XYZ file of C-alpha atoms in Angstrom:
429
model
C 0.000 0.000 0.000
C 2.776 2.445 0.906
C 4.322 1.818 -2.465
C 1.337 1.878 -4.785
C -1.674 3.700 -3.290
C -2.060 7.162 -4.893
C 1.621 6.967 -5.821
C 1.553 10.136 -7.949
C -0.463 12.251 -5.507
C 0.843 14.760 -2.891
C 1.711 13.331 0.547
C -1.468 14.614 2.303
C -3.658 13.032 -0.384
C -1.770 9.751 -0.115
C -2.195 9.700 3.667
C -5.951 10.293 3.398
C -6.309 7.520 0.816
C -4.383 5.094 3.028
C -6.535 5.979 6.044
C -9.714 5.429 3.994
C -8.492 1.990 2.943
C -7.588 0.996 6.500
C -10.960 2.190 7.778
C -12.662 0.019 5.193
C -10.615 -3.082 5.956
C -13.695 -4.995 7.113
C -15.466 -4.138 3.861
C -12.384 -5.203 1.903
C -12.350 -8.587 3.630
C -16.024 -9.093 2.792
C -15.337 -8.100 -0.814
C -12.562 -10.698 -1.014
C -14.922 -13.291 0.415
C -17.512 -12.214 -2.149
C -15.022 -12.761 -4.987
C -14.355 -16.260 -3.666
C -18.074 -17.086 -3.539
C -19.227 -15.454 -6.766
C -16.527 -16.759 -9.125
C -17.259 -20.496 -8.704
C -20.983 -19.857 -8.979
C -20.549 -18.094 -12.316
C -18.137 -20.805 -13.479
C -20.724 -23.487 -12.725
C -23.327 -21.579 -14.751
C -20.855 -21.588 -17.659
C -20.594 -25.382 -17.456
C -17.091 -25.523 -15.974
C -16.018 -28.425 -13.802
C -16.177 -28.718 -10.026
C -12.364 -28.608 -9.912
C -12.338 -25.256 -11.689
C -14.969 -23.928 -9.308
C -13.021 -25.101 -6.266
C -9.840 -23.493 -7.585
C -11.674 -20.207 -8.094
C -13.117 -20.394 -4.584
C -9.612 -20.772 -3.169
C -7.650 -18.516 -5.514
C -6.997 -15.847 -2.850
C -5.875 -18.290 -0.156
C -2.366 -17.890 1.265
C 0.081 -20.711 1.916
C 0.395 -19.588 5.561
C -3.359 -19.825 6.193
C -4.054 -16.089 6.386
C -6.359 -15.982 3.356
C -10.146 -15.334 3.276
C -11.096 -18.906 4.241
C -8.102 -19.768 6.391
C -6.986 -22.750 4.296
C -3.326 -23.603 4.760
C -0.649 -25.423 2.761
C -1.820 -28.494 0.903
C -5.429 -27.794 1.940
C -5.428 -25.290 -0.940
C -5.980 -26.959 -4.337
C -2.818 -27.016 -6.443
C -4.636 -25.280 -9.319
C -5.463 -22.382 -6.991
C -1.879 -22.151 -5.732
C -0.559 -21.900 -9.292
C -3.277 -19.464 -10.385
C -2.661 -17.219 -7.368
C 1.042 -16.740 -7.973
C 0.500 -16.094 -11.694
C -2.275 -13.598 -10.976
C -0.053 -11.617 -8.588
C 3.296 -11.822 -10.368
C 1.968 -10.791 -13.768
C 1.015 -7.471 -12.148
C 4.545 -6.983 -10.857
C 5.881 -7.820 -14.304
C 3.527 -5.398 -16.062
C 4.266 -2.513 -13.706
C 7.964 -2.981 -12.886
C 9.374 -5.750 -15.026
C 10.899 -9.213 -14.779
C 13.235 -8.643 -11.822
C 10.424 -7.189 -9.688
C 8.262 -10.258 -10.347
C 11.080 -12.644 -9.432
C 11.888 -10.684 -6.279
C 8.229 -10.676 -5.214
C 8.085 -14.456 -5.648
C 11.162 -14.934 -3.447
C 9.916 -12.505 -0.819
C 6.500 -14.180 -0.545
C 7.809 -17.757 -0.686
C 6.411 -19.750 2.216
C 3.995 -17.017 3.324
C 1.692 -16.045 0.460
C 2.900 -18.636 -2.059
C 3.577 -22.377 -2.014
C 7.402 -22.809 -1.883
C 7.353 -25.548 -4.540
C 5.270 -23.412 -6.889
C 7.644 -20.480 -6.371
C 10.619 -22.723 -7.164
C 8.880 -23.910 -10.328
C 8.208 -20.342 -11.366
C 11.814 -19.286 -10.773
C 13.090 -22.200 -12.855
C 10.751 -21.283 -15.708
C 11.640 -17.596 -15.427
C 15.274 -18.241 -16.352
C 14.208 -18.567 -19.978
C 13.827 -15.402 -22.016
C 11.134 -17.185 -24.028
C 9.010 -17.432 -20.875
C 8.879 -13.639 -20.557
C 8.647 -12.942 -24.283
C 5.333 -14.780 -24.418
C 3.745 -12.386 -21.909
C 4.131 -9.425 -24.246
C 3.429 -11.171 -27.553
C 0.885 -9.292 -29.710
C -1.045 -12.513 -30.443
C -1.197 -13.662 -26.807
C -4.987 -14.014 -26.854
C -4.931 -16.393 -29.827
C -2.071 -18.368 -28.278
C -4.027 -18.882 -25.068
C -7.087 -20.083 -26.964
C -4.984 -22.571 -28.921
C -3.636 -23.998 -25.643
C -7.104 -24.632 -24.240
C -7.702 -28.381 -23.817
C -10.813 -30.106 -25.038
C -13.646 -29.961 -22.517
C -17.469 -29.690 -22.461
C -17.043 -25.987 -21.616
C -14.981 -25.170 -24.701
C -17.966 -24.611 -26.984
C -21.721 -24.335 -26.553
C -24.785 -24.713 -28.721
C -27.218 -22.059 -29.847
C -29.590 -23.048 -27.051
C -27.118 -21.922 -24.361
C -26.026 -18.554 -25.735
C -28.587 -16.641 -23.679
C -27.480 -18.486 -20.516
C -23.920 -17.307 -21.148
C -25.151 -13.784 -21.832
C -26.895 -13.832 -18.453
C -23.627 -14.766 -16.763
C -21.881 -11.868 -18.515
C -24.674 -9.510 -17.437
C -24.595 -10.552 -13.795
C -20.802 -10.382 -13.705
C -20.732 -6.830 -15.070
C -23.484 -5.569 -12.782
C -21.828 -6.824 -9.612
C -19.342 -3.979 -10.117
C -22.040 -1.299 -9.822
C -24.517 -2.001 -7.041
C -27.275 0.353 -8.197
C -27.479 -1.452 -11.576
C -28.014 -4.976 -10.244
C -30.770 -6.553 -12.346
C -30.750 -3.706 -14.900
C -29.730 -5.874 -17.857
C -32.438 -8.463 -17.232
C -35.156 -5.813 -17.053
C -33.786 -4.054 -20.132
C -33.775 -7.354 -22.029
C -37.426 -7.980 -21.134
C -38.437 -4.517 -22.315
C -36.370 -4.659 -25.506
C -37.718 -8.089 -26.361
C -41.316 -6.947 -25.841
C -40.788 -3.857 -28.007
C -39.186 -5.940 -30.759
C -42.137 -8.342 -30.744
C -44.632 -5.468 -30.819
C -42.817 -4.086 -33.889
C -43.320 -7.452 -35.636
C -39.671 -8.450 -35.900
C -38.935 -12.145 -36.548
C -38.253 -14.299 -33.500
C -34.601 -14.725 -34.443
C -34.170 -10.944 -34.315
C -36.040 -10.713 -31.020
C -33.675 -13.284 -29.506
C -30.642 -11.411 -30.826
C -31.890 -8.126 -29.357
C -32.550 -9.763 -25.988
C -29.001 -11.122 -25.920
C -27.585 -7.726 -26.835
C -29.619 -6.135 -24.041
C -28.227 -8.607 -21.515
C -24.615 -7.758 -22.355
C -24.901 -4.128 -23.488
C -23.047 -2.754 -20.458
C -20.346 -5.393 -20.081
C -17.868 -2.773 -21.284
C -18.317 -0.995 -17.951
C -15.831 -3.459 -16.483
C -13.230 -1.225 -18.160
C -14.468 1.957 -16.425
C -13.202 2.889 -12.926
C -15.893 1.962 -10.402
C -15.683 5.291 -8.564
C -16.879 7.028 -11.747
C -19.816 4.671 -12.247
C -21.145 5.267 -8.714
C -20.307 8.967 -8.429
C -23.152 11.203 -7.320
C -23.616 14.536 -9.029
C -22.126 15.842 -12.252
C -19.141 14.097 -13.795
C -16.029 15.968 -14.841
C -15.283 16.159 -18.555
C -12.606 13.453 -18.451
C -14.975 11.197 -16.476
C -17.683 11.657 -19.098
C -15.193 10.620 -21.774
C -14.387 7.490 -19.760
C -18.065 6.553 -19.491
C -18.608 7.149 -23.210
C -16.020 4.466 -23.943
C -18.072 1.640 -22.464
C -20.067 0.727 -25.632
C -16.745 0.617 -27.491
C -15.362 -1.776 -24.878
C -18.563 -3.824 -25.017
C -18.246 -4.246 -28.774
C -14.564 -5.201 -28.547
C -15.214 -7.817 -25.857
C -18.126 -9.437 -27.667
C -16.402 -9.329 -31.055
C -13.835 -11.826 -29.795
C -16.567 -14.482 -30.017
C -17.576 -15.152 -33.647
C -21.047 -16.342 -32.667
C -21.684 -13.019 -30.885
C -20.695 -10.660 -33.709
C -24.345 -9.680 -34.450
C -24.867 -9.102 -30.729
C -21.691 -7.007 -30.587
C -22.931 -4.731 -33.391
C -26.243 -4.071 -31.626
C -24.788 -3.660 -28.122
C -21.978 -1.435 -29.345
C -24.466 1.038 -30.845
C -26.892 1.376 -27.937
C -25.853 4.993 -27.256
C -26.193 6.197 -30.844
C -28.864 8.860 -31.532
C -31.050 8.916 -34.615
C -29.871 12.490 -35.279
C -26.221 11.400 -35.258
C -25.243 13.110 -31.973
C -24.700 9.909 -29.987
C -21.588 7.817 -29.411
C -19.263 6.067 -29.974
C -19.426 6.233 -33.809
C -21.909 9.056 -34.384
C -24.247 6.910 -36.500
C -27.635 8.283 -37.520
C -31.003 7.140 -38.843
C -31.085 3.816 -40.649
C -27.319 3.415 -40.219
C -28.136 2.427 -36.642
C -29.324 -1.208 -36.565
C -32.985 -1.459 -35.584
C -31.975 -3.679 -32.669
C -29.680 -0.931 -31.361
C -32.476 1.643 -31.696
C -34.754 -0.590 -29.635
C -32.044 -1.271 -27.081
C -31.199 2.430 -26.724
C -34.801 3.177 -25.823
C -35.240 0.213 -23.469
C -31.988 1.058 -21.689
C -32.937 4.713 -21.234
C -36.432 3.816 -20.010
C -35.099 1.351 -17.458
C -32.495 3.824 -16.198
C -35.201 6.425 -15.613
C -37.372 3.969 -13.700
C -34.508 2.585 -11.612
C -32.712 5.844 -10.918
C -29.010 6.145 -10.203
C -26.788 7.716 -7.515
C -28.110 11.211 -6.849
C -31.094 10.771 -9.206
C -34.165 8.938 -7.790
C -36.205 6.787 -10.143
C -39.545 7.873 -11.598
C -42.803 6.095 -12.387
C -43.647 4.650 -15.794
C -45.752 7.587 -16.997
C -43.072 10.151 -16.129
C -40.396 8.019 -17.796
C -42.444 7.781 -21.004
C -43.023 11.517 -20.924
C -39.322 12.231 -20.590
C -38.471 9.899 -23.469
C -41.142 11.438 -25.696
C -39.337 14.782 -25.497
C -36.396 13.206 -27.328
C -38.383 11.237 -29.874
C -37.090 11.946 -33.354
C -33.787 13.335 -32.100
C -32.402 10.687 -29.795
C -34.967 7.898 -30.146
C -36.710 6.249 -33.099
C -40.433 7.284 -33.170
C -41.575 3.785 -34.179
C -39.714 2.258 -31.240
C -41.208 4.837 -28.870
C -44.718 4.041 -30.053
C -44.125 0.311 -29.473
C -42.724 0.974 -25.988
C -45.786 2.985 -25.000
C -47.954 0.018 -26.016
C -46.019 -2.639 -24.096
C -45.016 -0.943 -20.843
C -48.256 -1.896 -19.148
C -47.420 -5.539 -19.839
C -43.710 -5.291 -19.181
C -44.026 -3.557 -15.825
C -47.276 -4.696 -14.193
C -48.394 -3.577 -10.779
C -47.289 -5.468 -7.693
C -49.172 -8.683 -6.981
C -49.711 -10.515 -3.724
C -46.900 -13.046 -4.089
C -45.753 -14.370 -0.707
C -43.507 -17.353 -1.509
C -39.827 -16.614 -2.037
C -36.838 -18.835 -2.842
C -34.758 -20.391 -0.042
C -37.542 -19.701 2.440
C -36.932 -15.943 2.496
C -39.609 -13.845 4.172
C -41.166 -10.705 2.687
C -39.060 -8.561 5.009
C -35.863 -10.405 4.144
C -36.562 -9.871 0.437
C -37.018 -6.147 1.142
C -33.701 -6.088 3.021
C -31.930 -8.001 0.244
C -33.204 -5.601 -2.418
C -32.001 -2.595 -0.432
C -28.661 -4.310 0.206
C -28.307 -4.789 -3.550
C -28.219 -1.001 -4.034
C -24.886 -0.838 -2.206
C -26.034 1.191 0.805
C -24.115 0.852 4.061
C -25.856 -0.905 6.944
C -26.443 2.467 8.587
C -28.168 3.887 5.503
C -30.101 0.646 5.036
C -31.373 0.992 8.609
C -32.466 4.579 7.969
C -34.273 3.576 4.783
C -36.029 0.579 6.350
C -36.740 2.442 9.630
C -35.086 -0.250 11.730
C -31.881 -0.365 13.771
C -28.487 -1.060 12.244
C -28.236 -4.141 14.474
C -31.528 -5.452 13.079
C -30.231 -4.958 9.548
C -27.190 -7.057 10.464
C -29.428 -9.770 11.919
C -31.572 -9.859 8.772
C -28.477 -10.135 6.585
C -27.127 -12.994 8.699
C -30.444 -14.850 8.319
C -30.452 -14.203 4.561
C -26.854 -15.405 4.185
C -27.650 -18.547 6.155
C -30.709 -19.394 4.065
C -29.018 -18.912 0.690
C -25.665 -20.403 1.723
C -23.448 -17.342 1.337
C -21.309 -15.187 3.607
C -20.935 -11.996 1.571
C -23.141 -9.317 0.103
C -21.794 -9.892 -3.420
C -22.897 -13.530 -3.365
C -26.285 -12.538 -1.932
C -26.804 -9.954 -4.686
C -25.877 -12.537 -7.326
C -28.440 -14.917 -5.797
C -31.061 -12.142 -5.962
C -30.293 -11.491 -9.635
C -30.393 -15.186 -10.516
C -33.766 -15.583 -8.774
C -35.242 -12.475 -10.394
C -35.752 -10.754 -7.055
C -34.396 -7.444 -8.368
C -36.529 -7.399 -11.508
C -39.687 -9.164 -10.335
C -42.547 -6.633 -10.629
C -44.447 -8.509 -7.908
C -42.279 -6.793 -5.308
C -43.676 -3.598 -3.846
C -40.228 -2.097 -3.250
C -38.824 0.401 -5.732
C -35.349 1.786 -6.165
C -36.937 5.159 -6.697
C -37.547 5.286 -2.926
C -33.948 4.525 -2.027
C -31.894 7.528 -0.846
């Protein structure tokens, strides 16, 4: 921390940043536990083996037993021990070079890293070819060629949407207030596409694009995505890059090229003033025009930091003001016809997964917005201690020990998009 935190900032700024990190140590530990719980769950949804999932669960464990789960020595799967050292040392190599990576391995031998794995790394590192491969321009293709045959290597058409859902959930875990956004946007976009009479194959493609349209946000600093108030000019430019990143990520998968084209254009305006290419009119794929509208509608209903959500009628009114400039009139007309179906009023549902109670579902939904326990207590008009008790009960019922894993469970079960719930993000401070 002394070496890297706010390294280019003045001393007072560095000290404040260090203090903030130390104050949030408990949160950091929970975040690490969340990483260990979420990763294997997503891997299982992608069809990866139990061994891969176990390695992901243990990938932050330390040889000396001081990791998130307290596993020590040979209790940690060998795959995880190898993955851990590679994950850490590649950062040293990228920032400071070969000698720094080798020195870090020696320094952490027997504490963070398995001594035998360190020795294996140091033997391999003597070869210049070992290091040359890390900076090769075709590294991505090389890695794919090395992948062994397995059931997870390729999937059929019937599983593409399942994979898109994994991508969506993964991306949204980075930004608490957007949890469940992609699923809701996909439902709206699909309904609009059907109302416009598009063929089912196109409807499916648009739904998939809606699920992954914001995956490029993984390349945007989290503090910008959750910032309240106006963004600075350079921050706006960062945010405007996310559809470009989305398109680049998806374009790596040949089967997702049509999805990439739609998702990458979801911030284009029909008058040509959008981003990231400045397309206009019919040059914007119809799927992207539908997605742009569905995304904007859902953002208005959900709200974001510093901007409470609004009801359906107000959202439609706001969008109508930009019809013909930002949004396609035909798409807007279809949205106005389907919103009553897409977002029905709350019903009287009382049965929840894992035996959760109505109150626990309310608590879980508020927790998914990223509020602290103190702010959750204020919002729910209960004590902070009671919030903690509810969370403990929720974690016990769903088999998790971190908020990240609980939020993922809520997304998977549709608890954040289910219109039967009478809780709205628009009421969250």
